[in-house]
């Protein structure tokens, strides 16, 4: 065994997986997980814990994997995380826990994410559940949104003994885990649904098809229905566009709509009556994880796919693993390229996109070098579909129907990052509704912090 290198993880072959929606990565089996766990040196001052937004006791659970005590490993993880099988698959471990692993100084860091995934999958397959609260508290808390922030906040509060109800606007619980992340990265029936059932097993109630701001309001929940505290984890589902000519043409999607139709409405399946236009030549504008998800989905629906991104590969915000998988599967990267117009035919359907080449200038406010147009470098891409993946912002419905709730100029709710406290008493918020679009694990960290804040608030009452 080479202690400087990770135990390799098995994956579907690129040519095969580019034609199906089955999970790309197979994860570790028992022997591989135990072998990888041996690489952990069990640091006394474990920097990996500080890199985890939900502060999992990483050396603690890995020590149990070494021993083969997988149930104990699961309970250690469950003390901190409500969604370990999800996090083991979609967390950017390379920039968080694994990014701080001491092993990574002279070799490759311990494969913490794959070990977490193994433990969570083993627990699910063996019927192991998280442990519910021993004592109940006589306080009702409402959680708005059943995405990663809402599920984490609800799960933590339930473990503390609170009576928690989640209100979800869509017909299925899970938020971005269900509608945003594709099946080939995060299986819904096999992974997401059992994780949600585990949260419900803690005593959390989930009511779907309830649009807060329409069906009822936060004020009504608190004044009329007896909820003493509310957590807003409603995400950021409002897509952004470029504002270039031709953006209203038929065949232009937001990545949000495109992925929702495929994931939640099963448009990729021939036996479902929610079809989506299957383009033959597709451009995805953007370079984040959502752009990679949309591009890889379009590829699986039979298209030639281009990622159009105005900076270089070094600046791509997507995870290295996602970019690597996209390239392996045959997605074309048009980097240092920016769209200036979407071209439509006489019937209003996309027929192409006019783009301009870019070069990198001086750093901007984000610290990344600002892309600058190269005069005279315009060219056309022949296309029939354009997917805009430029980020999202929170839907203003909740904030506009709640008195005393402050938002910033981006329509994000203003909340204390340490405890989720907003400007309205008893109301807390976290995740994308506060930060704008970010990662699953950062939303979970915010949900966890808010659960602690709510507990302190209600204990004080």
Short mmCIF file of N, CA, C and O in Angstrom, two decimals, residues 185-296:
data_model
loop_
_atom_site.label_atom_id
_atom_site.label_comp_id
_atom_site.label_asym_id
_atom_site.label_seq_id
_atom_site.Cartn_x
_atom_site.Cartn_y
_atom_site.Cartn_z
N UNK A 185 -25.13 12.16 -10.66
CA UNK A 185 -24.26 12.61 -9.56
C UNK A 185 -24.87 12.28 -8.21
O UNK A 185 -24.16 12.06 -7.24
N UNK A 186 -26.21 12.29 -8.14
CA UNK A 186 -26.89 12.13 -6.87
C UNK A 186 -28.21 11.39 -7.09
O UNK A 186 -29.24 12.02 -7.38
N UNK A 187 -28.22 10.06 -6.97
CA UNK A 187 -29.45 9.30 -7.21
C UNK A 187 -30.56 9.69 -6.24
O UNK A 187 -30.32 9.82 -5.04
N UNK A 188 -31.76 9.89 -6.77
CA UNK A 188 -32.87 10.39 -5.95
C UNK A 188 -33.46 9.29 -5.07
O UNK A 188 -33.53 9.43 -3.85
N UNK A 189 -33.90 8.19 -5.70
CA UNK A 189 -34.53 7.11 -4.91
C UNK A 189 -33.53 6.41 -4.01
O UNK A 189 -33.82 6.09 -2.87
N UNK A 190 -32.33 6.20 -4.50
CA UNK A 190 -31.36 5.42 -3.75
C UNK A 190 -30.65 6.18 -2.65
O UNK A 190 -30.18 5.59 -1.68
N UNK A 191 -30.56 7.53 -2.79
CA UNK A 191 -29.75 8.31 -1.83
C UNK A 191 -30.56 9.43 -1.18
O UNK A 191 -30.67 9.50 0.04
N UNK A 192 -31.12 10.33 -1.99
CA UNK A 192 -31.77 11.52 -1.42
C UNK A 192 -33.01 11.16 -0.60
O UNK A 192 -33.17 11.63 0.54
N UNK A 193 -33.89 10.35 -1.18
CA UNK A 193 -35.14 10.01 -0.46
C UNK A 193 -34.88 9.31 0.88
O UNK A 193 -35.51 9.66 1.89
N UNK A 194 -33.96 8.34 0.95
CA UNK A 194 -33.66 7.75 2.27
C UNK A 194 -33.10 8.75 3.27
O UNK A 194 -33.38 8.65 4.47
N UNK A 195 -32.31 9.72 2.80
CA UNK A 195 -31.78 10.75 3.71
C UNK A 195 -32.93 11.59 4.28
O UNK A 195 -32.94 11.93 5.46
N UNK A 196 -33.90 11.94 3.43
CA UNK A 196 -35.06 12.70 3.88
C UNK A 196 -35.88 11.87 4.87
O UNK A 196 -36.36 12.39 5.89
N UNK A 197 -36.02 10.58 4.59
CA UNK A 197 -36.74 9.69 5.52
C UNK A 197 -36.05 9.64 6.88
O UNK A 197 -36.71 9.55 7.92
N UNK A 198 -34.73 9.70 6.89
CA UNK A 198 -33.99 9.72 8.16
C UNK A 198 -34.30 10.97 8.97
O UNK A 198 -34.41 10.92 10.20
N UNK A 199 -34.44 12.11 8.27
CA UNK A 199 -34.81 13.35 8.96
C UNK A 199 -36.23 13.22 9.53
O UNK A 199 -36.50 13.63 10.66
N UNK A 200 -37.13 12.62 8.75
CA UNK A 200 -38.51 12.42 9.23
C UNK A 200 -38.55 11.45 10.42
O UNK A 200 -39.36 11.60 11.33
N UNK A 201 -37.62 10.49 10.41
CA UNK A 201 -37.57 9.51 11.51
C UNK A 201 -37.18 10.17 12.83
O UNK A 201 -37.46 9.64 13.91
N UNK A 202 -36.57 11.36 12.75
CA UNK A 202 -36.25 12.12 13.97
C UNK A 202 -37.48 12.82 14.54
O UNK A 202 -37.42 13.42 15.61
N UNK A 203 -38.60 12.77 13.78
CA UNK A 203 -39.84 13.40 14.24
C UNK A 203 -40.24 14.62 13.43
O UNK A 203 -41.26 15.26 13.71
N UNK A 204 -39.46 14.97 12.40
CA UNK A 204 -39.76 16.15 11.59
C UNK A 204 -40.94 15.86 10.66
O UNK A 204 -40.98 14.82 10.00
N UNK A 205 -41.88 16.79 10.60
CA UNK A 205 -43.03 16.67 9.68
C UNK A 205 -42.75 17.52 8.45
O UNK A 205 -42.17 18.60 8.55
N UNK A 206 -43.14 17.03 7.27
CA UNK A 206 -42.93 17.79 6.03
C UNK A 206 -44.26 17.96 5.31
O UNK A 206 -44.95 16.98 5.02
N UNK A 207 -44.63 19.22 5.06
CA UNK A 207 -45.83 19.54 4.29
C UNK A 207 -45.40 20.11 2.94
O UNK A 207 -44.73 21.14 2.89
N UNK A 208 -45.78 19.41 1.85
CA UNK A 208 -45.42 19.87 0.51
C UNK A 208 -46.54 20.72 -0.09
O UNK A 208 -47.63 20.82 0.47
N UNK A 209 -46.26 21.33 -1.24
CA UNK A 209 -47.22 22.19 -1.96
C UNK A 209 -47.70 23.36 -1.11
O UNK A 209 -48.85 23.79 -1.23
N UNK A 210 -46.83 23.87 -0.26
CA UNK A 210 -47.18 25.05 0.55
C UNK A 210 -46.22 26.18 0.17
O UNK A 210 -45.04 26.14 0.49
N UNK A 211 -46.75 27.17 -0.55
CA UNK A 211 -45.94 28.31 -0.98
C UNK A 211 -46.08 29.41 0.07
O UNK A 211 -47.14 30.03 0.19
N UNK A 212 -45.01 29.63 0.84
CA UNK A 212 -45.05 30.68 1.86
C UNK A 212 -45.02 32.04 1.15
O UNK A 212 -44.15 32.30 0.32
N UNK A 213 -45.99 32.89 1.52
CA UNK A 213 -46.16 34.15 0.81
C UNK A 213 -47.42 34.12 -0.04
O UNK A 213 -47.95 35.15 -0.43
N UNK A 214 -47.92 32.89 -0.31
CA UNK A 214 -49.18 32.72 -1.05
C UNK A 214 -50.18 31.95 -0.20
O UNK A 214 -51.23 32.46 0.19
N UNK A 215 -49.86 30.67 0.10
CA UNK A 215 -50.78 29.85 0.89
C UNK A 215 -50.92 30.38 2.31
O UNK A 215 -52.00 30.36 2.90
N UNK A 216 -49.80 30.80 2.86
CA UNK A 216 -49.79 31.40 4.20
C UNK A 216 -48.53 32.27 4.28
O UNK A 216 -47.70 32.25 3.36
N UNK A 217 -48.40 33.03 5.34
CA UNK A 217 -47.22 33.90 5.50
C UNK A 217 -46.48 33.54 6.79
O UNK A 217 -47.02 32.83 7.65
N UNK A 218 -45.29 34.06 6.92
CA UNK A 218 -44.52 33.85 8.15
C UNK A 218 -45.26 34.45 9.34
O UNK A 218 -45.34 33.83 10.42
N UNK A 219 -45.83 35.63 9.15
CA UNK A 219 -46.58 36.27 10.25
C UNK A 219 -47.75 35.39 10.70
O UNK A 219 -48.01 35.26 11.90
N UNK A 220 -48.44 34.78 9.73
CA UNK A 220 -49.58 33.91 10.08
C UNK A 220 -49.10 32.64 10.80
O UNK A 220 -49.74 32.18 11.74
N UNK A 221 -47.97 32.10 10.36
CA UNK A 221 -47.43 30.91 11.03
C UNK A 221 -47.15 31.21 12.50
O UNK A 221 -47.44 30.39 13.39
N UNK A 222 -46.62 32.40 12.77
CA UNK A 222 -46.24 32.76 14.13
C UNK A 222 -47.43 33.26 14.95
O UNK A 222 -47.58 32.90 16.12
N UNK A 223 -48.30 34.05 14.33
CA UNK A 223 -49.40 34.66 15.09
C UNK A 223 -50.61 33.75 15.24
O UNK A 223 -51.32 33.81 16.24
N UNK A 224 -50.84 32.89 14.23
CA UNK A 224 -52.07 32.10 14.23
C UNK A 224 -51.86 30.60 14.41
O UNK A 224 -52.77 29.90 14.84
N UNK A 225 -50.67 30.11 14.05
CA UNK A 225 -50.47 28.66 14.09
C UNK A 225 -49.52 28.20 15.19
O UNK A 225 -49.19 27.02 15.28
N UNK A 226 -49.07 29.14 16.01
CA UNK A 226 -48.34 28.76 17.22
C UNK A 226 -46.87 28.42 17.04
O UNK A 226 -46.25 27.85 17.94
N UNK A 227 -46.29 28.78 15.90
CA UNK A 227 -44.85 28.54 15.72
C UNK A 227 -44.09 29.68 16.41
O UNK A 227 -44.33 30.85 16.14
N UNK A 228 -43.18 29.31 17.29
CA UNK A 228 -42.47 30.32 18.08
C UNK A 228 -41.20 30.82 17.40
O UNK A 228 -40.66 31.86 17.77
N UNK A 229 -40.72 30.06 16.43
CA UNK A 229 -39.55 30.47 15.66
C UNK A 229 -39.70 29.92 14.25
O UNK A 229 -40.36 28.90 14.03
N UNK A 230 -39.08 30.61 13.31
CA UNK A 230 -39.14 30.21 11.90
C UNK A 230 -37.73 30.27 11.32
O UNK A 230 -36.99 31.23 11.56
N UNK A 231 -37.38 29.24 10.55
CA UNK A 231 -36.12 29.26 9.79
C UNK A 231 -36.46 29.33 8.30
O UNK A 231 -37.24 28.52 7.80
N UNK A 232 -35.87 30.30 7.60
CA UNK A 232 -36.07 30.43 6.15
C UNK A 232 -34.87 29.82 5.43
O UNK A 232 -33.75 30.34 5.51
N UNK A 233 -35.11 28.71 4.76
CA UNK A 233 -34.07 28.06 3.96
C UNK A 233 -34.62 27.81 2.57
O UNK A 233 -34.54 26.70 2.05
N UNK A 234 -35.17 28.86 1.98
CA UNK A 234 -35.93 28.72 0.73
C UNK A 234 -35.06 28.73 -0.52
O UNK A 234 -35.58 28.64 -1.64
N UNK A 235 -33.75 28.84 -0.36
CA UNK A 235 -32.85 28.74 -1.50
C UNK A 235 -32.86 29.96 -2.40
O UNK A 235 -33.39 31.02 -2.05
N UNK A 236 -32.28 29.78 -3.57
CA UNK A 236 -32.21 30.86 -4.56
C UNK A 236 -32.58 30.27 -5.91
O UNK A 236 -31.74 29.72 -6.61
N UNK A 237 -33.86 30.37 -6.25
CA UNK A 237 -34.34 29.72 -7.46
C UNK A 237 -34.64 30.65 -8.62
O UNK A 237 -35.19 30.24 -9.63
N UNK A 238 -34.29 31.93 -8.47
CA UNK A 238 -34.61 32.91 -9.52
C UNK A 238 -33.40 33.06 -10.44
O UNK A 238 -32.36 33.57 -10.03
N UNK A 239 -33.50 32.58 -11.71
CA UNK A 239 -32.32 32.57 -12.57
C UNK A 239 -31.91 33.94 -13.07
O UNK A 239 -32.74 34.85 -13.20
N UNK A 240 -30.62 34.09 -13.36
CA UNK A 240 -30.08 35.33 -13.93
C UNK A 240 -29.82 35.13 -15.42
O UNK A 240 -29.46 34.02 -15.85
N UNK A 241 -30.00 36.20 -16.18
CA UNK A 241 -29.71 36.16 -17.62
C UNK A 241 -28.72 37.27 -17.97
O UNK A 241 -28.43 38.14 -17.16
N UNK A 242 -28.21 37.24 -19.20
CA UNK A 242 -27.17 38.19 -19.60
C UNK A 242 -27.75 39.53 -20.06
O UNK A 242 -27.07 40.54 -20.02
N UNK A 243 -28.99 39.51 -20.57
CA UNK A 243 -29.56 40.73 -21.11
C UNK A 243 -29.05 41.04 -22.52
O UNK A 243 -29.02 42.19 -22.93
N UNK A 244 -28.65 39.99 -23.26
CA UNK A 244 -28.16 40.20 -24.63
C UNK A 244 -29.30 40.02 -25.62
O UNK A 244 -30.31 39.37 -25.31
N UNK A 245 -29.19 40.55 -26.83
CA UNK A 245 -30.25 40.37 -27.84
C UNK A 245 -30.49 38.89 -28.14
O UNK A 245 -29.55 38.09 -28.17
N UNK A 246 -31.77 38.55 -28.33
CA UNK A 246 -32.12 37.18 -28.72
C UNK A 246 -32.35 36.22 -27.56
O UNK A 246 -32.66 35.05 -27.77
N UNK A 247 -32.22 36.71 -26.32
CA UNK A 247 -32.34 35.81 -25.17
C UNK A 247 -33.75 35.25 -24.98
O UNK A 247 -33.92 34.26 -24.28
N UNK A 248 -34.74 35.88 -25.63
CA UNK A 248 -36.12 35.38 -25.52
C UNK A 248 -36.48 34.39 -26.61
O UNK A 248 -37.64 33.98 -26.72
N UNK A 249 -35.53 33.96 -27.41
CA UNK A 249 -35.81 33.01 -28.49
C UNK A 249 -36.23 31.65 -27.93
O UNK A 249 -35.87 31.29 -26.80
N UNK A 250 -37.00 30.91 -28.71
CA UNK A 250 -37.35 29.53 -28.33
C UNK A 250 -36.08 28.68 -28.35
O UNK A 250 -35.29 28.78 -29.29
N UNK A 251 -35.92 27.88 -27.33
CA UNK A 251 -34.71 27.06 -27.24
C UNK A 251 -33.67 27.64 -26.30
O UNK A 251 -32.58 27.10 -26.16
N UNK A 252 -34.03 28.77 -25.62
CA UNK A 252 -33.15 29.32 -24.58
C UNK A 252 -33.74 28.95 -23.23
O UNK A 252 -34.91 29.23 -22.95
N UNK A 253 -32.97 28.28 -22.42
CA UNK A 253 -33.40 27.85 -21.08
C UNK A 253 -32.52 28.49 -20.02
O UNK A 253 -31.35 28.80 -20.29
N UNK A 254 -33.04 28.62 -18.81
CA UNK A 254 -32.15 28.79 -17.66
C UNK A 254 -31.73 27.39 -17.25
O UNK A 254 -32.48 26.42 -17.44
N UNK A 255 -30.53 27.28 -16.68
CA UNK A 255 -30.07 25.96 -16.22
C UNK A 255 -31.03 25.42 -15.16
O UNK A 255 -31.27 24.21 -15.08
N UNK A 256 -31.59 26.33 -14.37
CA UNK A 256 -32.53 25.94 -13.32
C UNK A 256 -33.74 25.20 -13.89
O UNK A 256 -34.13 24.14 -13.42
N UNK A 257 -34.35 25.80 -14.94
CA UNK A 257 -35.52 25.16 -15.56
C UNK A 257 -35.12 23.84 -16.22
O UNK A 257 -35.80 22.83 -16.08
N UNK A 258 -34.01 23.87 -16.94
CA UNK A 258 -33.56 22.69 -17.68
C UNK A 258 -33.34 21.50 -16.73
O UNK A 258 -33.80 20.39 -16.98
N UNK A 259 -32.65 21.76 -15.62
CA UNK A 259 -32.36 20.68 -14.67
C UNK A 259 -33.61 20.26 -13.91
O UNK A 259 -33.82 19.07 -13.64
N UNK A 260 -34.47 21.23 -13.56
CA UNK A 260 -35.70 20.88 -12.84
C UNK A 260 -36.59 19.98 -13.69
O UNK A 260 -37.13 18.99 -13.19
N UNK A 261 -36.73 20.31 -14.96
CA UNK A 261 -37.57 19.48 -15.83
C UNK A 261 -36.99 18.07 -15.95
O UNK A 261 -37.73 17.09 -15.97
N UNK A 262 -35.68 17.97 -16.00
CA UNK A 262 -35.06 16.64 -16.14
C UNK A 262 -35.06 15.86 -14.84
O UNK A 262 -35.30 14.65 -14.84
N UNK A 263 -34.80 16.53 -13.72
CA UNK A 263 -34.65 15.83 -12.45
C UNK A 263 -35.98 15.58 -11.75
O UNK A 263 -36.34 14.44 -11.43
N UNK A 264 -36.72 16.64 -11.48
CA UNK A 264 -37.96 16.52 -10.72
C UNK A 264 -39.10 15.98 -11.57
O UNK A 264 -39.92 15.20 -11.10
N UNK A 265 -39.12 16.39 -12.85
CA UNK A 265 -40.22 16.00 -13.73
C UNK A 265 -39.86 14.82 -14.63
O UNK A 265 -40.64 14.39 -15.46
N UNK A 266 -38.65 14.28 -14.44
CA UNK A 266 -38.18 13.07 -15.14
C UNK A 266 -38.32 13.19 -16.66
O UNK A 266 -38.66 12.24 -17.35
N UNK A 267 -38.01 14.38 -17.19
CA UNK A 267 -38.14 14.60 -18.64
C UNK A 267 -37.17 13.73 -19.45
O UNK A 267 -37.39 13.50 -20.63
N UNK A 268 -36.13 13.25 -18.80
CA UNK A 268 -35.17 12.42 -19.53
C UNK A 268 -35.70 11.01 -19.79
O UNK A 268 -35.14 10.27 -20.59
N UNK A 269 -36.81 10.66 -19.12
CA UNK A 269 -37.36 9.31 -19.29
C UNK A 269 -38.47 9.30 -20.33
O UNK A 269 -39.38 10.13 -20.31
N UNK A 270 -38.42 8.33 -21.22
CA UNK A 270 -39.42 8.24 -22.29
C UNK A 270 -40.81 7.90 -21.77
O UNK A 270 -41.81 8.17 -22.44
N UNK A 271 -40.90 7.30 -20.58
CA UNK A 271 -42.22 6.90 -20.06
C UNK A 271 -42.88 8.00 -19.23
O UNK A 271 -43.90 7.77 -18.59
N UNK A 272 -42.29 9.21 -19.21
CA UNK A 272 -42.90 10.34 -18.50
C UNK A 272 -43.43 11.36 -19.48
O UNK A 272 -42.83 11.61 -20.53
N UNK A 273 -44.60 11.96 -19.14
CA UNK A 273 -45.24 12.88 -20.09
C UNK A 273 -44.84 14.34 -19.83
O UNK A 273 -45.65 15.24 -19.91
N UNK A 274 -43.57 14.55 -19.51
CA UNK A 274 -43.05 15.91 -19.30
C UNK A 274 -41.83 16.11 -20.20
O UNK A 274 -40.72 16.29 -19.71
N UNK A 275 -42.03 16.05 -21.51
CA UNK A 275 -40.86 16.09 -22.41
C UNK A 275 -40.15 17.43 -22.36
O UNK A 275 -40.70 18.44 -21.95
N UNK A 276 -38.90 17.40 -22.80
CA UNK A 276 -38.11 18.63 -22.92
C UNK A 276 -37.48 18.61 -24.31
O UNK A 276 -37.21 17.54 -24.87
N UNK A 277 -37.28 19.79 -24.88
CA UNK A 277 -36.66 19.88 -26.20
C UNK A 277 -35.25 19.31 -26.14
O UNK A 277 -34.41 19.80 -25.39
N UNK A 278 -35.00 18.26 -26.90
CA UNK A 278 -33.67 17.64 -26.91
C UNK A 278 -32.86 18.23 -28.05
O UNK A 278 -33.00 17.82 -29.21
N UNK A 279 -32.03 19.20 -27.74
CA UNK A 279 -31.24 19.84 -28.78
C UNK A 279 -30.17 18.92 -29.34
O UNK A 279 -29.74 17.97 -28.68
N UNK A 280 -29.75 19.22 -30.58
CA UNK A 280 -28.67 18.44 -31.19
C UNK A 280 -27.32 19.15 -30.98
O UNK A 280 -26.29 18.50 -30.88
N UNK A 281 -27.35 20.51 -30.94
CA UNK A 281 -26.13 21.26 -30.66
C UNK A 281 -26.46 22.28 -29.57
O UNK A 281 -27.25 23.19 -29.78
N UNK A 282 -25.88 22.08 -28.39
CA UNK A 282 -26.25 22.85 -27.20
C UNK A 282 -25.04 23.63 -26.69
O UNK A 282 -23.94 23.09 -26.61
N UNK A 283 -25.27 24.90 -26.32
CA UNK A 283 -24.24 25.69 -25.63
C UNK A 283 -24.72 25.99 -24.23
O UNK A 283 -25.86 26.41 -24.04
N UNK A 284 -23.88 25.73 -23.23
CA UNK A 284 -24.17 26.10 -21.85
C UNK A 284 -23.25 27.27 -21.50
O UNK A 284 -22.02 27.15 -21.58
N UNK A 285 -23.85 28.39 -21.14
CA UNK A 285 -23.08 29.60 -20.83
C UNK A 285 -22.84 29.65 -19.33
O UNK A 285 -23.77 29.75 -18.54
N UNK A 286 -21.57 29.57 -18.91
CA UNK A 286 -21.23 29.57 -17.49
C UNK A 286 -20.18 28.51 -17.21
O UNK A 286 -19.91 27.65 -18.06
N UNK A 287 -19.59 28.56 -16.01
CA UNK A 287 -18.51 27.62 -15.72
C UNK A 287 -18.55 27.00 -14.34
O UNK A 287 -17.58 26.41 -13.88
N UNK A 288 -19.71 27.11 -13.67
CA UNK A 288 -19.84 26.55 -12.33
C UNK A 288 -20.33 25.10 -12.34
O UNK A 288 -20.50 24.50 -13.41
N UNK A 289 -20.56 24.56 -11.15
CA UNK A 289 -21.05 23.18 -11.04
C UNK A 289 -22.38 22.99 -11.75
O UNK A 289 -22.63 21.95 -12.37
N UNK A 290 -23.25 24.01 -11.67
CA UNK A 290 -24.57 23.89 -12.31
C UNK A 290 -24.40 23.85 -13.83
O UNK A 290 -25.11 23.11 -14.52
N UNK A 291 -23.46 24.63 -14.35
CA UNK A 291 -23.19 24.59 -15.79
C UNK A 291 -22.72 23.20 -16.21
O UNK A 291 -23.16 22.66 -17.24
N UNK A 292 -21.84 22.59 -15.41
CA UNK A 292 -21.37 21.23 -15.72
C UNK A 292 -22.53 20.23 -15.67
O UNK A 292 -22.65 19.34 -16.52
N UNK A 293 -23.42 20.40 -14.67
CA UNK A 293 -24.57 19.51 -14.55
C UNK A 293 -25.48 19.62 -15.77
O UNK A 293 -25.95 18.61 -16.31
N UNK A 294 -25.75 20.86 -16.20
CA UNK A 294 -26.62 21.08 -17.36
C UNK A 294 -25.98 20.52 -18.63
O UNK A 294 -26.65 19.87 -19.45
N UNK A 295 -24.68 20.76 -18.79
CA UNK A 295 -23.97 20.29 -19.98
C UNK A 295 -23.96 18.77 -20.05
O UNK A 295 -24.23 18.16 -21.10
N UNK A 296 -23.68 18.13 -18.92
CA UNK A 296 -23.59 16.66 -18.90
C UNK A 296 -24.97 16.03 -19.06
O UNK A 296 -25.09 14.92 -19.59
#
